[in-house]
Coordinates of N, CA, C and O in Angstrom, one line a residue:
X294 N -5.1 -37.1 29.6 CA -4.9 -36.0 28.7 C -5.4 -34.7 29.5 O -4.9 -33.6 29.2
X295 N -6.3 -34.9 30.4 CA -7.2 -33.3 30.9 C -7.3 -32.4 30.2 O -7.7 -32.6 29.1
X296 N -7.1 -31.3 30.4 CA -8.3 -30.3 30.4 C -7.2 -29.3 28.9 O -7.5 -28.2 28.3
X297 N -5.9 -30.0 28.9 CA -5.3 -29.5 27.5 C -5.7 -29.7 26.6 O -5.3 -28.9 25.8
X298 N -6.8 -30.7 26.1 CA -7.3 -31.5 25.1 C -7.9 -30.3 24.1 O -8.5 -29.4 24.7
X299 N -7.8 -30.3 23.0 CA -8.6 -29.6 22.3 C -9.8 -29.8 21.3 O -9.9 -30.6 20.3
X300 N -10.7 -28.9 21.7 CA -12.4 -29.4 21.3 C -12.7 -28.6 20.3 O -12.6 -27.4 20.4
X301 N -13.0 -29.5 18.8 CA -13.2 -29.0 18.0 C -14.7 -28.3 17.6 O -15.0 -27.3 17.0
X302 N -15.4 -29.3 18.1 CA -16.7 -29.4 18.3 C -17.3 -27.6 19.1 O -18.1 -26.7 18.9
X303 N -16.1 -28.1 20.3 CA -16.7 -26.0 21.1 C -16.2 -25.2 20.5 O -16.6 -24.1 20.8
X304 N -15.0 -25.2 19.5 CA -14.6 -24.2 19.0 C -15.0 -23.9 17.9 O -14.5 -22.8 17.6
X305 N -16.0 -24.6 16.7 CA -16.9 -24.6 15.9 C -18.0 -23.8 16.6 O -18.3 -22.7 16.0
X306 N -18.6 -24.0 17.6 CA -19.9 -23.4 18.1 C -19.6 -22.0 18.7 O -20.4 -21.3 19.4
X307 N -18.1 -21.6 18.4 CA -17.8 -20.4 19.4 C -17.8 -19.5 18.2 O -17.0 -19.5 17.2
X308 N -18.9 -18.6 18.5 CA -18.8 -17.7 17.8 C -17.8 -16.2 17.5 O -17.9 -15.3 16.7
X309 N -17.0 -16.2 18.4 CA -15.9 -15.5 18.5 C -14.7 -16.3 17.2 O -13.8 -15.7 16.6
X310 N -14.8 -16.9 17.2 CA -14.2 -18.2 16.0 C -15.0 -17.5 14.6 O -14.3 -16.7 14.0
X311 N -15.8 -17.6 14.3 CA -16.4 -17.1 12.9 C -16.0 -15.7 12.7 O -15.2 -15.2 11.8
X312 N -16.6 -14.9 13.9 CA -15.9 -13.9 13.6 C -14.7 -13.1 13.4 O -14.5 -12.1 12.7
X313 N -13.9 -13.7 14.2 CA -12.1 -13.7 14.0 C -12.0 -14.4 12.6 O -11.1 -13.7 12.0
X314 N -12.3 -15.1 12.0 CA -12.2 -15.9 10.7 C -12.7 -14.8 9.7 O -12.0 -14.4 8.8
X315 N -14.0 -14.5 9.8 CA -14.4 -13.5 8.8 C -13.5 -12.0 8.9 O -13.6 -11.2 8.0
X316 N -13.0 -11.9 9.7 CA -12.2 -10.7 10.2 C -10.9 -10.4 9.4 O -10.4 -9.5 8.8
X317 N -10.6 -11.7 9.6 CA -8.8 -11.6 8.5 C -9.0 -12.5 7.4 O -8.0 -12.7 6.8
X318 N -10.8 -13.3 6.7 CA -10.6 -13.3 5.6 C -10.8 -11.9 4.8 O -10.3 -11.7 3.6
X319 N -11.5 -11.0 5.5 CA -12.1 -9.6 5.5 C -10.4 -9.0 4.7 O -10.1 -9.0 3.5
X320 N -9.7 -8.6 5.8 CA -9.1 -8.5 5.5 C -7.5 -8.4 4.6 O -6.6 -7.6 4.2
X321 N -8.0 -9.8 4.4 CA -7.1 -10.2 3.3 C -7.4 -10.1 2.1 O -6.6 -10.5 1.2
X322 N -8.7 -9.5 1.8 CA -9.3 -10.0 0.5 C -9.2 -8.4 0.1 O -9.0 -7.9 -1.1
X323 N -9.5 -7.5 1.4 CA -9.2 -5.9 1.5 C -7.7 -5.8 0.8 O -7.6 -5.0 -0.2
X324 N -6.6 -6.4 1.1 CA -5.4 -6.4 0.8 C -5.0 -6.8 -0.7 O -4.1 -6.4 -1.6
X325 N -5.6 -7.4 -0.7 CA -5.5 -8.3 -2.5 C -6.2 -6.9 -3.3 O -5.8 -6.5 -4.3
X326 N -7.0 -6.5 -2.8 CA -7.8 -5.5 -3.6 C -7.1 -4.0 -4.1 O -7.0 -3.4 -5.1
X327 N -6.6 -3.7 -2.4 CA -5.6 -2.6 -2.7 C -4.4 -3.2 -3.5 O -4.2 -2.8 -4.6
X328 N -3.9 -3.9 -3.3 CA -2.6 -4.2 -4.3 C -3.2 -4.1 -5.6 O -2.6 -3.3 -6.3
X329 N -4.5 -5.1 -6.3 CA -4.7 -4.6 -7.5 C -5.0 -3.4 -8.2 O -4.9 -3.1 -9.4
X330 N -5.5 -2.7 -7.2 CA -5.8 -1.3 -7.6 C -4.4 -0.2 -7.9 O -4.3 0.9 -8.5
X331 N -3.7 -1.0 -7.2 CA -2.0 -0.3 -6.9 C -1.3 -0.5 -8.6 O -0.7 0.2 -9.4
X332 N -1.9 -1.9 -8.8 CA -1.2 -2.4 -10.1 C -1.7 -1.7 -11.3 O -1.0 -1.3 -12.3
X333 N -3.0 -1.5 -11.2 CA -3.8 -1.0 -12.4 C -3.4 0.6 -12.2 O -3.4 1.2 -13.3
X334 N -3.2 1.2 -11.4 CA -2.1 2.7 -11.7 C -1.1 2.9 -11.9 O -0.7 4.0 -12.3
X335 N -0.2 1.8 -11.6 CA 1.0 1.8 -12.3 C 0.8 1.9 -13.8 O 0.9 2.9 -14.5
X336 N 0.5 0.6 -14.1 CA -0.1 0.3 -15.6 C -0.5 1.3 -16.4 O -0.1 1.4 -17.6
X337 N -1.7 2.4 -15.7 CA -1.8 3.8 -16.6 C -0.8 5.0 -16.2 O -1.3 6.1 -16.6
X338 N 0.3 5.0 -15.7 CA 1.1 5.3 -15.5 C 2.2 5.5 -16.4 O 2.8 6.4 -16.8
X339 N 2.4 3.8 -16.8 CA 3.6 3.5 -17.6 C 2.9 3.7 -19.1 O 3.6 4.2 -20.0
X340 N 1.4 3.3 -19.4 CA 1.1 3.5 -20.7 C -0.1 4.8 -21.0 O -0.4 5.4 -22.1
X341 N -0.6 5.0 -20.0 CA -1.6 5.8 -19.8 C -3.0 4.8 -20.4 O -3.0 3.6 -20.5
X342 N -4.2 5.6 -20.7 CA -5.5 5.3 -20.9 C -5.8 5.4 -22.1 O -5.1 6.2 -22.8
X343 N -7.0 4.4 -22.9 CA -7.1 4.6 -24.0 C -7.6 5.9 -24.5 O -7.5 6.2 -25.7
X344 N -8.2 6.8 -23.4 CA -8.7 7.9 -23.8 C -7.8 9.0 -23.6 O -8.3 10.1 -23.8
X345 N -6.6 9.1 -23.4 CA -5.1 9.8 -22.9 C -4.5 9.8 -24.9 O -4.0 10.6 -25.6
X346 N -5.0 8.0 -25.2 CA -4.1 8.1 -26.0 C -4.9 8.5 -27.9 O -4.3 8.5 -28.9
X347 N -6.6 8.7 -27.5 CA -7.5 9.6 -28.4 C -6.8 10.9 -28.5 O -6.6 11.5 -29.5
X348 N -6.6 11.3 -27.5 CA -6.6 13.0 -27.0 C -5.1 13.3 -28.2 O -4.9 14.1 -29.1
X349 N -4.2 12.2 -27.7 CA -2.5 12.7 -28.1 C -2.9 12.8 -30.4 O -2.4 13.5 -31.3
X350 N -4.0 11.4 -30.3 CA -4.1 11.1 -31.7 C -5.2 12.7 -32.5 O -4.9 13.3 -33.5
X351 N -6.0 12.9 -31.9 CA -6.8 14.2 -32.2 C -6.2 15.3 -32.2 O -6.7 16.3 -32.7
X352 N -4.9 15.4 -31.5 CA -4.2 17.1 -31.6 C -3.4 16.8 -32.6 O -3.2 17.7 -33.5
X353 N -2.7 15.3 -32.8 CA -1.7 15.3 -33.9 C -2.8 15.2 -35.4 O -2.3 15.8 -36.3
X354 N -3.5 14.9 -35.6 CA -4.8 14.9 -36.8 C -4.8 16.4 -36.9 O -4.2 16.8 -37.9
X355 N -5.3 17.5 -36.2 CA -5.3 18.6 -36.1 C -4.3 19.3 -36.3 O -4.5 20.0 -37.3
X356 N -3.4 19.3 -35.9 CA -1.9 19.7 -36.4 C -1.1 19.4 -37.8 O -0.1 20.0 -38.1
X357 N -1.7 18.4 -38.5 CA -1.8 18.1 -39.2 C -2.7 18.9 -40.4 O -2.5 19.4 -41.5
X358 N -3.8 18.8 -39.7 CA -4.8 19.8 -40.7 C -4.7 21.3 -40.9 O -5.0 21.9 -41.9
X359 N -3.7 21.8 -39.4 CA -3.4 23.1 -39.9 C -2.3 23.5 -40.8 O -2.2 24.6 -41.4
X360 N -1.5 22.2 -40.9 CA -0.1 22.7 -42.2 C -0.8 23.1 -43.6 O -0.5 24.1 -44.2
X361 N -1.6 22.1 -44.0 CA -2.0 22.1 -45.1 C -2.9 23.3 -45.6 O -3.3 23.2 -46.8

């Protein structure tokens, strides 16, 4: 076989190995994050905020109070 063989054992102990691992789990979990953050403004986008939709309910109450 020689020296093609691959050593799981030295590639466990190589710490360039954890680091590359923590690097693009790093990263990926970075990615997942921005996308949900991406999703959660669309969402107030398409319906807005519960406090968007106090404001719309308090001017119509008000407008309301001035007819009368």
């Amino acid at each position: 076989m020689g020296s093609r063989d691959f050593d799981v054992k030295k590639l466990l102990k190589d710490k360039r190995f954890w680091f590359a691992s923590f690097l693009i789990g790093w990263a990926a979990a970075l990615q997942g994050h921005m996308m949900w953050l991406q999703r959660q403004d669309t969402f107030k986008q398409k319906f807005g905020t519960l406090d968007d939709q106090k404001v719309v309910d308090d001017q119509q109450q008000d407008s309301t109070h001035d007819l009368s």
